[in-house]
CSV table of C-alpha atoms in Angstrom, one decimal:
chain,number,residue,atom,x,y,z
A,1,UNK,CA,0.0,0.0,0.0
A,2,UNK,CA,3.2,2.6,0.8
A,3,UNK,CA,4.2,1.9,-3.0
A,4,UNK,CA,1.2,2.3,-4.0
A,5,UNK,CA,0.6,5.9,-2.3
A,6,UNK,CA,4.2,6.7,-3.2
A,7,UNK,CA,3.5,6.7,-7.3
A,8,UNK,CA,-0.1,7.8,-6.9
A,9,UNK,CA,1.6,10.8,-5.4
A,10,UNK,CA,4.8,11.1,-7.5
A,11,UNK,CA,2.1,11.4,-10.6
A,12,UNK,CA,1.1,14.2,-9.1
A,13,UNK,CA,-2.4,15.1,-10.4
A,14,UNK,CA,-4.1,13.5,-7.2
A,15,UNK,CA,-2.7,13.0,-3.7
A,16,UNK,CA,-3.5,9.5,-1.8
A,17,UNK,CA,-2.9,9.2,2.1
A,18,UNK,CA,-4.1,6.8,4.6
A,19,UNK,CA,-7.7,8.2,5.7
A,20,UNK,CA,-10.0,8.8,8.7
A,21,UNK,CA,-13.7,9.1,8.3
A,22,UNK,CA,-13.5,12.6,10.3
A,23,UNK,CA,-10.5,13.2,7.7
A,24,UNK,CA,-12.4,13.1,4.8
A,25,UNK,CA,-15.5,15.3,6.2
A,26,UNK,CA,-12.9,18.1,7.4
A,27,UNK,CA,-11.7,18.1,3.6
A,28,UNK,CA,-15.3,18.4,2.2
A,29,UNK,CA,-16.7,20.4,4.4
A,30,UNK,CA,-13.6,23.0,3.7
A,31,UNK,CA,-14.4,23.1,0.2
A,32,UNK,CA,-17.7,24.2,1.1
A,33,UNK,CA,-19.5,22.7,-2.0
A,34,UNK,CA,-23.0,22.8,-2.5
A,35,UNK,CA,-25.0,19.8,-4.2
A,36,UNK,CA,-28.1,20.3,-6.0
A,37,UNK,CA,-31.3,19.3,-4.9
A,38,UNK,CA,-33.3,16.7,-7.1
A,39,UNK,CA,-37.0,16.4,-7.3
A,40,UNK,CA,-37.5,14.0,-9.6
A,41,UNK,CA,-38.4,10.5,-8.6
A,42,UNK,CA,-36.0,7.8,-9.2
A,43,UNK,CA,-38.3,5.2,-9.3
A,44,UNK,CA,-40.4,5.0,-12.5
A,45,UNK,CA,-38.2,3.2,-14.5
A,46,UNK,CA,-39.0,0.7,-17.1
A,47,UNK,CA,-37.0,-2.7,-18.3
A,48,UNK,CA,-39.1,-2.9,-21.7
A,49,UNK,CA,-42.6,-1.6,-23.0
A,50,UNK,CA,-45.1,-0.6,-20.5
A,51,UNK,CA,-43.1,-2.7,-17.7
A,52,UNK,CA,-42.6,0.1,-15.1
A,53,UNK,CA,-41.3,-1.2,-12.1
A,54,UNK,CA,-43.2,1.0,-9.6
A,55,UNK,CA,-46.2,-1.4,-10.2
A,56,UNK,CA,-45.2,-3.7,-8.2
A,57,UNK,CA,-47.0,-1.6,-5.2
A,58,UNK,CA,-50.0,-2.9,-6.1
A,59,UNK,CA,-49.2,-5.6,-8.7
A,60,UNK,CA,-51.2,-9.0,-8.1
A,61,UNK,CA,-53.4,-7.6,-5.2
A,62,UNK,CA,-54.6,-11.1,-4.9
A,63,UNK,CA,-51.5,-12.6,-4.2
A,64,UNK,CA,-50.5,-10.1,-1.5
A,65,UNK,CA,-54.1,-10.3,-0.1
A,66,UNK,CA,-53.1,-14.1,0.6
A,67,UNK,CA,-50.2,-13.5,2.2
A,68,UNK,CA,-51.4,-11.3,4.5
A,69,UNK,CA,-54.5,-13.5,5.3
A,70,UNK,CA,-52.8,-16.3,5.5
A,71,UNK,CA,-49.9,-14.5,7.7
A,72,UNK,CA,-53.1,-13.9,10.4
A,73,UNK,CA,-54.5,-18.0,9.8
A,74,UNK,CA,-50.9,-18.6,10.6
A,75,UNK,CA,-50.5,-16.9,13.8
A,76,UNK,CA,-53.9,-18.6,15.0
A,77,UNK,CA,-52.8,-21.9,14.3
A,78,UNK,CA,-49.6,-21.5,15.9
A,79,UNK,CA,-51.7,-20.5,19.3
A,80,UNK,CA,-54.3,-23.2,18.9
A,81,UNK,CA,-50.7,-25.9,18.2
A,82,UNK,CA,-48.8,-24.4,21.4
A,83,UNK,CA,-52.9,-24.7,23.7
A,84,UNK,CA,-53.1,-28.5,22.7
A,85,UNK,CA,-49.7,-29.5,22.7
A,86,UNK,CA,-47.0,-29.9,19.9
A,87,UNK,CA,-46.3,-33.4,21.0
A,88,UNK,CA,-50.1,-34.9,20.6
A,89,UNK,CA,-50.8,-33.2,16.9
A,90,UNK,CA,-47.4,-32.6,15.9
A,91,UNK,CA,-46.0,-29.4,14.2
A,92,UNK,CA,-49.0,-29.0,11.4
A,93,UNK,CA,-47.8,-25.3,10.6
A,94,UNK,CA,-44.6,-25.8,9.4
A,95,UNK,CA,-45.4,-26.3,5.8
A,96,UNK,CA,-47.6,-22.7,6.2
A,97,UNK,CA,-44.8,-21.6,7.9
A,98,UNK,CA,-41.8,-22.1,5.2
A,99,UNK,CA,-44.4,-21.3,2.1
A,100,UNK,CA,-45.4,-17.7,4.2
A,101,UNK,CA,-41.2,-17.5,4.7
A,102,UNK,CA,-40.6,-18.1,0.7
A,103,UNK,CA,-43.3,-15.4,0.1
A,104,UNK,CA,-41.3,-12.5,1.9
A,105,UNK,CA,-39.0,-13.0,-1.1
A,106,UNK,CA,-38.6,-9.5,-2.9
A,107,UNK,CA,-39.7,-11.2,-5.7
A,108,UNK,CA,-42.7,-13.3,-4.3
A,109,UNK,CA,-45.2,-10.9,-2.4
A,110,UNK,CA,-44.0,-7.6,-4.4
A,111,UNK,CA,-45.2,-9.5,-7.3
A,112,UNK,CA,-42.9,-8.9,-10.0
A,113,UNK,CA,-42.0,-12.3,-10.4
A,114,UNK,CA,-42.9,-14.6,-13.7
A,115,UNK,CA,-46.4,-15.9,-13.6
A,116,UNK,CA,-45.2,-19.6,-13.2
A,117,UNK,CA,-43.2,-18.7,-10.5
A,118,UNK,CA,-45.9,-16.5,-8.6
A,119,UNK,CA,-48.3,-20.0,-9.6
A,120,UNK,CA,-45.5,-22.1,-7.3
A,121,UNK,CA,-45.9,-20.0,-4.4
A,122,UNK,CA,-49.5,-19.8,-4.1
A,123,UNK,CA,-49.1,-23.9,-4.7
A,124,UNK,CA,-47.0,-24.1,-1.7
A,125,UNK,CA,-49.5,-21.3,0.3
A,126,UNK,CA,-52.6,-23.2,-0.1
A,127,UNK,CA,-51.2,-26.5,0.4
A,128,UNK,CA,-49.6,-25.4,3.7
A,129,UNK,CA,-52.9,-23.6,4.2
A,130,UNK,CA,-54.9,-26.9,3.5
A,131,UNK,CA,-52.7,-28.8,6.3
A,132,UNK,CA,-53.1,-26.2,9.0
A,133,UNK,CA,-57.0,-26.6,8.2
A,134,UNK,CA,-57.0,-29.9,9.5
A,135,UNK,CA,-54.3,-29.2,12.4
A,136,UNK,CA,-56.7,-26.6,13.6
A,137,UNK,CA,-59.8,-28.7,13.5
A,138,UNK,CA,-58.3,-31.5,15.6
A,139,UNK,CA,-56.5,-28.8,17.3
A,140,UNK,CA,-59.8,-27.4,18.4
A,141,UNK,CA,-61.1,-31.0,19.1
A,142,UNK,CA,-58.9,-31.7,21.8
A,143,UNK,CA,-59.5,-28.4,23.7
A,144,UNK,CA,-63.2,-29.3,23.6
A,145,UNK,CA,-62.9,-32.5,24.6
A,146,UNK,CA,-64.5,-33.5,28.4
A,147,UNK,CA,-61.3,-35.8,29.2
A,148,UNK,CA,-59.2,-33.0,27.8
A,149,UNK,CA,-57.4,-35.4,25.1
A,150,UNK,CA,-57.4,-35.8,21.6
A,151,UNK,CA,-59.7,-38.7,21.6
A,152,UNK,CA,-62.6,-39.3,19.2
A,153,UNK,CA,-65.3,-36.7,20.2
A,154,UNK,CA,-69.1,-36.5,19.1
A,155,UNK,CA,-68.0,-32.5,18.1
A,156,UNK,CA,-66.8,-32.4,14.5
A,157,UNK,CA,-64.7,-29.2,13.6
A,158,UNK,CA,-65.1,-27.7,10.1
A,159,UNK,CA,-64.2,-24.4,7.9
A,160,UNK,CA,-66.1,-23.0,5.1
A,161,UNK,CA,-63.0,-21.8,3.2
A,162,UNK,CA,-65.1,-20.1,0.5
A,163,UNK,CA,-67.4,-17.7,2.4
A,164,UNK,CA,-66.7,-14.9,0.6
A,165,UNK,CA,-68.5,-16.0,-2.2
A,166,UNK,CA,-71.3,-17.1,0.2
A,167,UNK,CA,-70.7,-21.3,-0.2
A,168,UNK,CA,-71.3,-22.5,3.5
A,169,UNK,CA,-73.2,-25.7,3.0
A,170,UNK,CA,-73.5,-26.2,7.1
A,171,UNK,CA,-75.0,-23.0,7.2
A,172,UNK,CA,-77.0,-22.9,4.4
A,173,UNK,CA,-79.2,-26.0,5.7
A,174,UNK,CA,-82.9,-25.4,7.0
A,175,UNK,CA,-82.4,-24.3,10.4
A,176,UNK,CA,-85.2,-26.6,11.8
A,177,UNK,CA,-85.9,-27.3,16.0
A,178,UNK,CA,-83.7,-30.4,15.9
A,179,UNK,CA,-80.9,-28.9,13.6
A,180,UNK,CA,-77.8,-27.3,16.3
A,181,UNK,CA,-75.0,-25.9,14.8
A,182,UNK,CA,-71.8,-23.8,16.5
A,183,UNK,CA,-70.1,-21.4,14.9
A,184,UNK,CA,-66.2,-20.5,16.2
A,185,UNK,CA,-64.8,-17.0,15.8
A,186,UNK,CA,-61.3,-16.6,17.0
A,187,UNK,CA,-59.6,-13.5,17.7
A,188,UNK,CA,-55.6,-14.3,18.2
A,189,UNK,CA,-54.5,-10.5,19.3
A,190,UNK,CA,-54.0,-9.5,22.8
A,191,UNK,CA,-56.6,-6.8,22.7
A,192,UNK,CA,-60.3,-6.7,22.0
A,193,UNK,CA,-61.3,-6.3,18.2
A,194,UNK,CA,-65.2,-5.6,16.9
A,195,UNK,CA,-65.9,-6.2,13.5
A,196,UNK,CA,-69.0,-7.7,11.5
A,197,UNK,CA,-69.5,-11.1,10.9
A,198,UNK,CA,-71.6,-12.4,8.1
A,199,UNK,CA,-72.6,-16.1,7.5
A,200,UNK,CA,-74.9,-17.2,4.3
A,201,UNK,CA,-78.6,-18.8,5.2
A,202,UNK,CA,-81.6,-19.9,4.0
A,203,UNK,CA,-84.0,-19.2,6.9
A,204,UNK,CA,-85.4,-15.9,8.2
A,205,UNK,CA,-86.8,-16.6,11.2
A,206,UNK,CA,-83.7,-16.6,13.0
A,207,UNK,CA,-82.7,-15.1,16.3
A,208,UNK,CA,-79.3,-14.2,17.7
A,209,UNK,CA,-78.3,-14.7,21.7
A,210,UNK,CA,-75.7,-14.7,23.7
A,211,UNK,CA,-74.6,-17.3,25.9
A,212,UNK,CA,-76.4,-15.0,29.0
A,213,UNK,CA,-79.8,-15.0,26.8
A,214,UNK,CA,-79.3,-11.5,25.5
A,215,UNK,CA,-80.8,-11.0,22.2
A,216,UNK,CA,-78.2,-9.6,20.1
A,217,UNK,CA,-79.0,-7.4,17.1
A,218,UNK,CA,-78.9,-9.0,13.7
A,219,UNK,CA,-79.5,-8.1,10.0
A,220,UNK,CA,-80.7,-9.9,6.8
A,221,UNK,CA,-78.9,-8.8,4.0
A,222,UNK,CA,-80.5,-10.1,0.7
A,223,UNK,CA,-77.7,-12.6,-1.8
A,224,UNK,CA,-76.8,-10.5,-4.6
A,225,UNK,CA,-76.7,-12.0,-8.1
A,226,UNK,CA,-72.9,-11.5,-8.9
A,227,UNK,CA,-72.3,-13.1,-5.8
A,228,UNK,CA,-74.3,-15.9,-7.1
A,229,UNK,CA,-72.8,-15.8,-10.5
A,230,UNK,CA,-69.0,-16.0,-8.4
A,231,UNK,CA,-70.0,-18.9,-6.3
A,232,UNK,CA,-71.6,-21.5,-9.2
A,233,UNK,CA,-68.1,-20.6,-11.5
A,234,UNK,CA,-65.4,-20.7,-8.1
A,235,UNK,CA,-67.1,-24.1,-6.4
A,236,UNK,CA,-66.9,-25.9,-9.6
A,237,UNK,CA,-63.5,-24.7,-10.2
A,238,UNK,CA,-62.4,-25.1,-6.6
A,239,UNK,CA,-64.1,-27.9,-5.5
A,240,UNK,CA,-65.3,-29.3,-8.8
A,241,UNK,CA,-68.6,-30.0,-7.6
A,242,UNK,CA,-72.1,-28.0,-8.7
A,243,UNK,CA,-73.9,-26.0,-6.1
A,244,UNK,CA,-77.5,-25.4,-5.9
A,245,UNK,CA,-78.7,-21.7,-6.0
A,246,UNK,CA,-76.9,-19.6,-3.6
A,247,UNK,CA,-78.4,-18.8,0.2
A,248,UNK,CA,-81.3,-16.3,-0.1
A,249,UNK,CA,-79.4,-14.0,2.5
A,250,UNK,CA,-76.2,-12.5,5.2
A,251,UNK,CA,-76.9,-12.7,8.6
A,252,UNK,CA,-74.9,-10.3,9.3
A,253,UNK,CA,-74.2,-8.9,13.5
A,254,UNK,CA,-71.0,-7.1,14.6
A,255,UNK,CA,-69.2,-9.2,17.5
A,256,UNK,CA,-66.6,-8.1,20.2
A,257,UNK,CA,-64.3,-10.7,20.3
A,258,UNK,CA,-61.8,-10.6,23.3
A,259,UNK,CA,-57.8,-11.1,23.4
A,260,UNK,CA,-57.0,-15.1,23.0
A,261,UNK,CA,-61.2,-15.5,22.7
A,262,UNK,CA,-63.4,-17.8,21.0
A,263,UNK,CA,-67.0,-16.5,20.4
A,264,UNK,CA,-69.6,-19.8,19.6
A,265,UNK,CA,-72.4,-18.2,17.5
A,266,UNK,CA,-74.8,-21.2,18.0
A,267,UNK,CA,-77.6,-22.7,16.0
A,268,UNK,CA,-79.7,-23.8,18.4
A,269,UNK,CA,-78.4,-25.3,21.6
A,270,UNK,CA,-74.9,-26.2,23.0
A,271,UNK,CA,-76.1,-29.5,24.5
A,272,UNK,CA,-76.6,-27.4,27.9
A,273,UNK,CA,-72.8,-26.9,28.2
A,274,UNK,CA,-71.8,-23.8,30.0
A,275,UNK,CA,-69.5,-22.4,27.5
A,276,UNK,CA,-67.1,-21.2,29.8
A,277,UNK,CA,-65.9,-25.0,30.0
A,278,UNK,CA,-64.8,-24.8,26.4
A,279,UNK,CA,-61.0,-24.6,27.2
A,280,UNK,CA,-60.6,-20.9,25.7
A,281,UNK,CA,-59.7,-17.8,27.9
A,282,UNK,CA,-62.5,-15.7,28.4
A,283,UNK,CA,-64.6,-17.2,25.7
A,284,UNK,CA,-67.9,-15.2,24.5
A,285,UNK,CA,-70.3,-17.1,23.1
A,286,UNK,CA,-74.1,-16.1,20.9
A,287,UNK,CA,-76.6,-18.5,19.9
A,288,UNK,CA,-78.4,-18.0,16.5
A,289,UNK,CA,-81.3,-20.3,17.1
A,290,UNK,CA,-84.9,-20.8,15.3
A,291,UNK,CA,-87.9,-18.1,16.1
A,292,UNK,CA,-90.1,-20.7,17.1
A,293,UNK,CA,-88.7,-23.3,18.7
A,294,UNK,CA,-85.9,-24.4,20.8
A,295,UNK,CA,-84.6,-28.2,21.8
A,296,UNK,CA,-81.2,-29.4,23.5
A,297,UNK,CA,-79.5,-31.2,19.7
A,298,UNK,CA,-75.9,-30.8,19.2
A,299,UNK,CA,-74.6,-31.9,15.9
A,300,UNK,CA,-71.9,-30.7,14.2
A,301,UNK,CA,-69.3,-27.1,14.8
A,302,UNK,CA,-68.2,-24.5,11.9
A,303,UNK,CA,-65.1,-23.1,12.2
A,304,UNK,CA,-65.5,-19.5,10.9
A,305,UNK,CA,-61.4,-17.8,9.9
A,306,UNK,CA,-61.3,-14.8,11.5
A,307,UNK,CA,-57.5,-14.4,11.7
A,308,UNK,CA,-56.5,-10.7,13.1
A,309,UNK,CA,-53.0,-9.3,12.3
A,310,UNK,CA,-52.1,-6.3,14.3
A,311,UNK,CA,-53.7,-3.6,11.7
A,312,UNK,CA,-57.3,-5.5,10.6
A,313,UNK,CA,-59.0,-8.2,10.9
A,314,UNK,CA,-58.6,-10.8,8.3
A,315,UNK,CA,-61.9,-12.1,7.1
A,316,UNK,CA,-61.8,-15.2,4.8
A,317,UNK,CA,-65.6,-14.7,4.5
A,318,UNK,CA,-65.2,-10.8,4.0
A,319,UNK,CA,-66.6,-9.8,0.2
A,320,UNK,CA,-63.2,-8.9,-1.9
A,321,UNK,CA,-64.5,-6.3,-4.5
């Protein structure tokens, strides 16, 4: 390095010499040079025809939509895996886990990968998501269970993954005397969070209570045809099956649902269980029964995904226009 400063130097049309950082701004700051200010924005720049990269702000607003919700599903499952026990169920979010991980690629969520690619990761998203579906169900078993173990229970956990286009088939049954049906809502933040709920049915001679008998307030919201028209194409694509007509209407009520809470909305009766035994902190329950009559049947639970990140709440049943 001497030799090198000593011919750099001996040149003479620049001087080199071993450097500080206070050095350097001493020597700038004595030449008391002014820079120009730019306005302009660097950003909208273009690699080829109409290909300008500041898109990718809001470039496949589907994709990033499913990150996020599946970033709040994510954080619920993990709490529902630690409450029942990693060793009984094993770890049924780590597939969710690494596919949500792959997605934080500046390449993956921004959305300015190639569309093949961007296909892979929602391939790895909703199989990880499909796994965590059943970890969640059994999880949600076993905390509900009366011997407090994952053993075969009469209560049967589902999820109605396409509520946003109003296909709910355990919902959308005739709610009769003898029908009962729970609904779960889960809030996974450590404060309370109110938002509306809205699950598709058939009836409307329905009433909404709490677990204390308080009628709750409740609205039927009439099925709107391009609703209808999404459903029929998305089940048969999704599920390749053919649906009937779509529900006649929402039933739509706004909920408080407390930190590390689940809230039962239930369809008829819950088998006269005091839902305070259900095994969640601080659980808040409603009953959505039929107008006329009431009976003690229990049949079958929905699980509704509600999945909160810190900012909203993350509906999968929640219209996307």
């Amino acid at each position: 390095m001497d030799k090198l400063i000593h011919y750099v130097n001996k040149d003479g049309r620049v001087h080199a010499l071993y450097s500080t950082p206070s050095i350097y701004t001493d020597a700038k700051h004595a030449s008391n040079a002014s820079w120009p200010l730019k306005y302009d924005d660097y950003y909208p720049y273009a690699d080829s025809t109409n290909a300008y990269w500041t898109g990718y702000f809001t470039s496949r607003p589907t994709f990033k939509r499913y990150v996020r919700m599946l970033s709040g599903y994510y954080l619920a499952a993990r709490q529902l895996e630690f409450l029942v026990d990693r060793s009984s169920l094993g770890l049924f979010t780590s597939s969710l886990e690494d596919a949500l991980g792959i997605a934080q690629h500046h390449d993956a969520v921004s959305g300015t990968a190639k569309q093949h690619t961007t296909d892979d990761y929602s391939k790895r998203l909703a199989l990880g998501a499909s796994q965590v579906e059943k970890g969640v169900n059994t999880a949600l078993t076993c905390l509900t269970s009366s011997e407090g173990t994952c053993v075969s229970s009469a209560t049967k956990f589902s999820q109605c993954q396409l509520l946003n286009i109003s296909y709910c088939p355990s919902t959308e049954e005739d709610i009769s005397a003898a029908k009962s049906l729970v609904i779960v809502v889960y809030n996974p933040l450590g404060w309370e969070h109110s938002d509306f709920i809205r699950v598709p049915v058939n009836d409307a001679h329905l009433v909404v209570k709490s677990s204390d008998g308080t009628s709750l307030e409740s609205q039927l919201v009439e099925v709107d045809n391009m609703t209808g028209n999404l459903r029929k194409l998305y089940v048969k694509a999704y599920l390749g099956i053919t649906t009937d007509k779509p529900p006649k209407y929402w039933l739509v009520l706004k909920l408080l649902c407390h930190p590390w809470a689940g809230i039962l909305t239930s369809f008829q009766n819950l088998l006269g269980q005091d839902p305070r035994e259900w095994g969640m902190s601080q659980p808040w329950f409603l009953q959505v029964r039929h107008n006329r009559s009431w009976t003690r049947a229990f049949e079958d639970v929905l699980f509704i995904n509600i999945w909160t990140t810190q900012e909203d709440v993350q509906f999968f049943h929640r219209s996307e226009s």
